[in-house]
Short mmCIF file of C-alpha atoms and ligand atoms in Angstrom, two decimals:
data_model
loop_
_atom_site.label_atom_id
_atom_site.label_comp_id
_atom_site.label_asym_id
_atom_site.label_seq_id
_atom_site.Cartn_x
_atom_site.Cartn_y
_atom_site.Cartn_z
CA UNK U 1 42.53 57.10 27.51
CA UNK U 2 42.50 57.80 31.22
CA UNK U 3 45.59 56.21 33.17
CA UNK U 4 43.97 53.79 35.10
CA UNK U 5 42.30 52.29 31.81
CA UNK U 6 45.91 52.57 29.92
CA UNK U 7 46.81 50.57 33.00
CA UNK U 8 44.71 47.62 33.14
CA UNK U 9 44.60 47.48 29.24
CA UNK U 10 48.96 46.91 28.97
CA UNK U 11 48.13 44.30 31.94
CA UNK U 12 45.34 42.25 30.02
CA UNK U 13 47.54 42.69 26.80
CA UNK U 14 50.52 41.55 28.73
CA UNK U 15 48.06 38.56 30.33
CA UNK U 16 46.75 37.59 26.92
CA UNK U 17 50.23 36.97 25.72
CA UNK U 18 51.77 35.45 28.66
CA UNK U 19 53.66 32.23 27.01
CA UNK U 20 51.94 28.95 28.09
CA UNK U 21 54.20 27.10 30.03
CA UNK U 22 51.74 24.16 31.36
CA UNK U 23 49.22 21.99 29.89
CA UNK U 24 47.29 19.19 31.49
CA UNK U 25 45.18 16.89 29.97
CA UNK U 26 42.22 14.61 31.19
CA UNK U 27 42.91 11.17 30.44
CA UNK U 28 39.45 9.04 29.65
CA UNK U 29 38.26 9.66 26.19
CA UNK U 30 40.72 12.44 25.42
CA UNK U 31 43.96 10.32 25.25
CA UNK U 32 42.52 7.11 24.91
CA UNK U 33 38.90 5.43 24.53
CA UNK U 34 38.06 4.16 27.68
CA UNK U 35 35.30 2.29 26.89
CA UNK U 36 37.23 -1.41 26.09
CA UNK U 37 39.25 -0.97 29.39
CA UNK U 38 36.49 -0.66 31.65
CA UNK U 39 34.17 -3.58 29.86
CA UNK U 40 37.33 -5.87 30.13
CA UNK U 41 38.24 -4.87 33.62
CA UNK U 42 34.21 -5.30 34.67
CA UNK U 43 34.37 -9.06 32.99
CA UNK U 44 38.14 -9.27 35.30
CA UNK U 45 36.38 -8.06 38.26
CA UNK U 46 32.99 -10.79 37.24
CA UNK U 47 35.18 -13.97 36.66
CA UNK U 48 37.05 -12.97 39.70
CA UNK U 49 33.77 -13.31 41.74
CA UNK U 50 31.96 -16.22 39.92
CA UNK U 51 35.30 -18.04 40.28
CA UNK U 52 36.03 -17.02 44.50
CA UNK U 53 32.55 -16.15 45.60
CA UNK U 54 30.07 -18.35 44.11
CA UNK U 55 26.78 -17.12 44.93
CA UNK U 56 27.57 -13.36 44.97
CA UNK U 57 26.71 -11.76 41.40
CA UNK U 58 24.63 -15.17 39.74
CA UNK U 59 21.04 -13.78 40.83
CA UNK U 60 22.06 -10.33 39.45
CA UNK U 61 21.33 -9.33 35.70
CA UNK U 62 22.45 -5.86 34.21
CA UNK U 63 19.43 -3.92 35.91
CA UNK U 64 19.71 -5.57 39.45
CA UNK U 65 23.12 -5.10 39.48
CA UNK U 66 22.60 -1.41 38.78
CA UNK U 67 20.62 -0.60 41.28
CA UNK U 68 22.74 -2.71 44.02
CA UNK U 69 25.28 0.11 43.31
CA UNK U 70 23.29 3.24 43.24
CA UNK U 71 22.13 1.89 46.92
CA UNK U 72 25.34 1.73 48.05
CA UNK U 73 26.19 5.13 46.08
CA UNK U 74 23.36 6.29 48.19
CA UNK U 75 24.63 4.58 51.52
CA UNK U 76 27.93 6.16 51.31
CA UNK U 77 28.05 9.35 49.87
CA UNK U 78 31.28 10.24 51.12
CA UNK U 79 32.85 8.36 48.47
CA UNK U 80 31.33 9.80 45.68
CA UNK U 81 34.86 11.33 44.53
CA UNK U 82 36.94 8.26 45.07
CA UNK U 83 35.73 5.93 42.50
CA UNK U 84 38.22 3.25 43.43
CA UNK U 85 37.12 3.13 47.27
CA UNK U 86 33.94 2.77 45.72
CA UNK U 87 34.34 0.45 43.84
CA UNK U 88 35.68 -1.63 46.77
CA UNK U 89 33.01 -0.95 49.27
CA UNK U 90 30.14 -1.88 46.59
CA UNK U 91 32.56 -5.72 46.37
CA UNK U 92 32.00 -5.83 49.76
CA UNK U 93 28.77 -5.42 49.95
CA UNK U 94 27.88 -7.69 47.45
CA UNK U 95 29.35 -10.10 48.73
CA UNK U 96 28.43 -9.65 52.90
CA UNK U 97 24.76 -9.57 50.95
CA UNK U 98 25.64 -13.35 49.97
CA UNK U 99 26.15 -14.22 53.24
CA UNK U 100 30.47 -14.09 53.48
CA UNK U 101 32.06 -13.20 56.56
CA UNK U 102 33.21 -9.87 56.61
CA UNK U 103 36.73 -11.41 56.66
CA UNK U 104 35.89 -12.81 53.35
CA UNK U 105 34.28 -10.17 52.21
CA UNK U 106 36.91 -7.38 52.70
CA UNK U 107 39.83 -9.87 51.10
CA UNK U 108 37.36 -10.59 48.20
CA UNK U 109 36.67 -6.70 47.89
CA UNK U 110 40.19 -6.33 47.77
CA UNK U 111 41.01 -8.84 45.59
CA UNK U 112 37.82 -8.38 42.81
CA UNK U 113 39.08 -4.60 42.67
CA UNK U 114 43.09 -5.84 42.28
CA UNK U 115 41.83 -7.83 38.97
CA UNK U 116 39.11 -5.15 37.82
CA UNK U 117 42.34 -2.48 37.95
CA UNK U 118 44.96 -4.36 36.01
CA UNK U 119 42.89 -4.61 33.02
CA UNK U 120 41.41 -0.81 33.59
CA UNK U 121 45.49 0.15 32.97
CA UNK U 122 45.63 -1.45 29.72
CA UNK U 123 44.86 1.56 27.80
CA UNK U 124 45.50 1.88 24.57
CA UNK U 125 46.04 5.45 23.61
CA UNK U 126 44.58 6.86 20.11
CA UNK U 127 47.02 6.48 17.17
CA UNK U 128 48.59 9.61 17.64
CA UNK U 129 48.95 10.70 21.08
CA UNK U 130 51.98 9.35 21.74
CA UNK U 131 53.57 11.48 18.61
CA UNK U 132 51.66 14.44 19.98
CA UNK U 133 52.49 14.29 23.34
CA UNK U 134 56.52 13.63 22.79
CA UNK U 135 56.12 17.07 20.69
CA UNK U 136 54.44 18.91 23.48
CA UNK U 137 56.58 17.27 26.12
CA UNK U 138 59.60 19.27 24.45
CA UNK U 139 58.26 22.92 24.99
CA UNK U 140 55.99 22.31 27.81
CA UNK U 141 55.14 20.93 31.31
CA UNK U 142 52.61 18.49 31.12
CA UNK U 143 50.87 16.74 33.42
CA UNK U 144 47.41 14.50 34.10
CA UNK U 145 44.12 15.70 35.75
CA UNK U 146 41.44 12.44 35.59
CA UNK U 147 38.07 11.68 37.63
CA UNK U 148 39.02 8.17 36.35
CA UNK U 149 41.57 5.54 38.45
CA UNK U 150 43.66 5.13 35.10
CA UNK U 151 47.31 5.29 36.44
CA UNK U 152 49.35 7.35 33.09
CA UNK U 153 52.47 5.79 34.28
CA UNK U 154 51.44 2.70 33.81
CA UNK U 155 50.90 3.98 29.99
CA UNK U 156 53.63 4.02 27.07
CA UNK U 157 53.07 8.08 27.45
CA UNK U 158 54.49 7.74 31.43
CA UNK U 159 58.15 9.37 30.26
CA UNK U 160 56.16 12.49 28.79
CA UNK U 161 54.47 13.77 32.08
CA UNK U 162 55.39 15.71 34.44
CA UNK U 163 52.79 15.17 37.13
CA UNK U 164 49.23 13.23 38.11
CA UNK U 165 46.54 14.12 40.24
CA UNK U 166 43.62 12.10 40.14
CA UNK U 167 40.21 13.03 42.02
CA UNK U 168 40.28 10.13 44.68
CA UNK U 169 43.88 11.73 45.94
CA UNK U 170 42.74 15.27 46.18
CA UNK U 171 39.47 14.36 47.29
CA UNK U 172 37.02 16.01 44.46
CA UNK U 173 36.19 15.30 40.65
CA UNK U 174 36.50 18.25 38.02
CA UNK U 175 34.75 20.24 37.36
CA UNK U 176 35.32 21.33 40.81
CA UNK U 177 38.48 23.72 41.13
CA UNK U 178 40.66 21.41 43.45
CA UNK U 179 42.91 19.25 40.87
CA UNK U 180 43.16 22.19 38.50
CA UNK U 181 44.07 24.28 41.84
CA UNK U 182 46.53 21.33 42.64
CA UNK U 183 48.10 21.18 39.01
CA UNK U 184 49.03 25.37 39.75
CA UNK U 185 50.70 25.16 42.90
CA UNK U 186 52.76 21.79 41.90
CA UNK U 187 54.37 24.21 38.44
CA UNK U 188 53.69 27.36 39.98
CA UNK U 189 52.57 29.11 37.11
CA UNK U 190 49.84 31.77 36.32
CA UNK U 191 46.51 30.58 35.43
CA UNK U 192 46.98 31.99 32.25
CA UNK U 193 49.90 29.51 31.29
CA UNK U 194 48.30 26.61 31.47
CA UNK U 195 46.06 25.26 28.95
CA UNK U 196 43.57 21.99 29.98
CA UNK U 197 42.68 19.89 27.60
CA UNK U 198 39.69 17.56 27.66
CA UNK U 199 36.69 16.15 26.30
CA UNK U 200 34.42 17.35 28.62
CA UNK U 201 32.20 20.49 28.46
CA UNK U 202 31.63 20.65 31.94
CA UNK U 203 34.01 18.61 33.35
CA UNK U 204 36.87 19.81 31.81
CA UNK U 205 36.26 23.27 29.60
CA UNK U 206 33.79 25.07 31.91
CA UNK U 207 36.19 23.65 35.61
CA UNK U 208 39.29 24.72 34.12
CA UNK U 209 38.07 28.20 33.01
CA UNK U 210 36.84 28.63 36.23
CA UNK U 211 40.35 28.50 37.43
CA UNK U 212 41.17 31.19 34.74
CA UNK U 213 42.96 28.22 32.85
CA UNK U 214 42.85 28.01 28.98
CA UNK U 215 41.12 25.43 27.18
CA UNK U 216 41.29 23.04 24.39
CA UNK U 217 37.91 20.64 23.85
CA UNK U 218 39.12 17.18 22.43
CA UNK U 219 35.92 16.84 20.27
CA UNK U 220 37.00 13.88 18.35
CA UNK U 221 33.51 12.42 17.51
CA UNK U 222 32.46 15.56 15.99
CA UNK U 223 29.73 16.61 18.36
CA UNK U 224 28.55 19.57 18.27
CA UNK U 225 28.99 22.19 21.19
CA UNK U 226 26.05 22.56 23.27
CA UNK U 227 26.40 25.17 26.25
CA UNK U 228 25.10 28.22 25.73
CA UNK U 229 27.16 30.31 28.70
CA UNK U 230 30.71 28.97 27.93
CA UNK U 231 32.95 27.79 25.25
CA UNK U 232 36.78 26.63 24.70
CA UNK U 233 39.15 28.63 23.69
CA UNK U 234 39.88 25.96 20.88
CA UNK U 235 38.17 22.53 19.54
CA UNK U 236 40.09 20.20 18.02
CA UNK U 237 38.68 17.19 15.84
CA UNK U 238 42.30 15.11 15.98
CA UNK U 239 45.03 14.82 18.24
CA UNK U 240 47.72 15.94 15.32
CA UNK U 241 46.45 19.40 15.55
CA UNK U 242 47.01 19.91 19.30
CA UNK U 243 50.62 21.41 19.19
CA UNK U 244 49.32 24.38 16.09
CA UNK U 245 46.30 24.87 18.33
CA UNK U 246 48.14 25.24 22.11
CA UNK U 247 50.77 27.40 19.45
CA UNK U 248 48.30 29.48 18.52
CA UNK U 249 46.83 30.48 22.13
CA UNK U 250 50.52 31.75 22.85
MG1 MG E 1 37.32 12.38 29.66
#
């Protein structure tokens, strides 16, 4: 074999088993099911209204309300990555829409998004992920990556991690490279040494890979894998077999 091949074979070889040091995980749907948060932080944020701004959601239904929002979306497209900002301008402008001064509107914003996020914190996280992560917190680094405004210290799994970035800090959503770019410089590891774990194919599998990180698709419905160009260097179907899986990637 010619030198230069000999060469950059011993490097991938010596890449390929580089230990992992790192793993982050995204948070929605791969740690917990975020689906009961959000519909009991949306009926925090509703009472919240119907209770302090009478006038401002009653005329909506589900469709109305929907396409209030994707105007704003529309209006302010700046915001897209920070959902929470969002979140608060589209208060606002419900309620300036109702006719409240924009006094009252800004202090309602404020104070419809302060009872929409304490209920979107009270996660419950699947049956095993706490077991799973105080295993993994042992050997590794880990830390959280989420286009989401869950807060993991404000979780029972806060003493495991390491670190949290979440889109609306660093200013873009996965599966752009910026929070997986953000998790590399805060360890200082190789790309290699990490592993990201997630539910997302695009999101999560095809952004981190991007990076060079490896990948683990939470896949805990059973779906099955539909991009062509890409897949994860692992799938698990439950939680439990995270720590044999990140094992077995080095
Ligand atoms: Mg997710």
């Amino acid at each position: 074999m010619p030198r230069i091949h000999a060469l950059a074979a011993a490097s991938q070889k010596r890449i390929k088993f580089m230990n992992i040091r790192v793993i982050t995980f995204d948070l929605d749907n791969t740690l917990w099911d975020v689906e009961p948060a959000i519909l009991r932080a949306e009926q925090a944020q509703r009472s919240w209204l119907l209770q302090h701004r009478p006038g401002c959601i009653e005329q909506y239904d589900h469709d109305a309300l929907w396409e209030f929002k994707k105007r704003v979306w529309k209006q302010y497209p700046e915001l897209a990555h920070h959902v929470s900002q969002m979140r608060i301008r589209m208060l606002f402008e419900l309620q300036k829409a109702a006719g409240f001064s924009t006094q009252d509107s800004e202090a309602g914003a404020r104070e419809a998004f302060a009872a929409f996020l304490q209920e979107r914190h009270k996660v419950e996280l699947y049956a095993e992920a706490l077991d799973v992560l105080q295993q993994l917190s042992r050997r590794y680094r880990l830390g959280a990556l989420t286009n989401g405004n869950a807060d993991i210290y404000k979780t029972d799994a806060a003493e495991y991690f390491d670190f949290a970035f979440l889109a609306e800090e660093v200013g873009a959503s996965k599966p752009a490279p910026d929070m997986f770019h953000a998790a590399l410089a805060k360890t200082g590891v190789a790309p290699q040494q990490m592993v990201h774990v997630g539910d997302n194919p695009d999101h999560d599998i095809l952004g981190a890979q991007q990076v060079g990180l490896r990948t683990v698709w939470v896949n805990l419905g059973g779906s099955p894998w539909e991009p062509a160009q890409y897949q994860a260097d692992a799938e698990i179907t439950a939680l439990r077999d995270l720590p044999a899986t990140i094992a077995s990637l080095g």
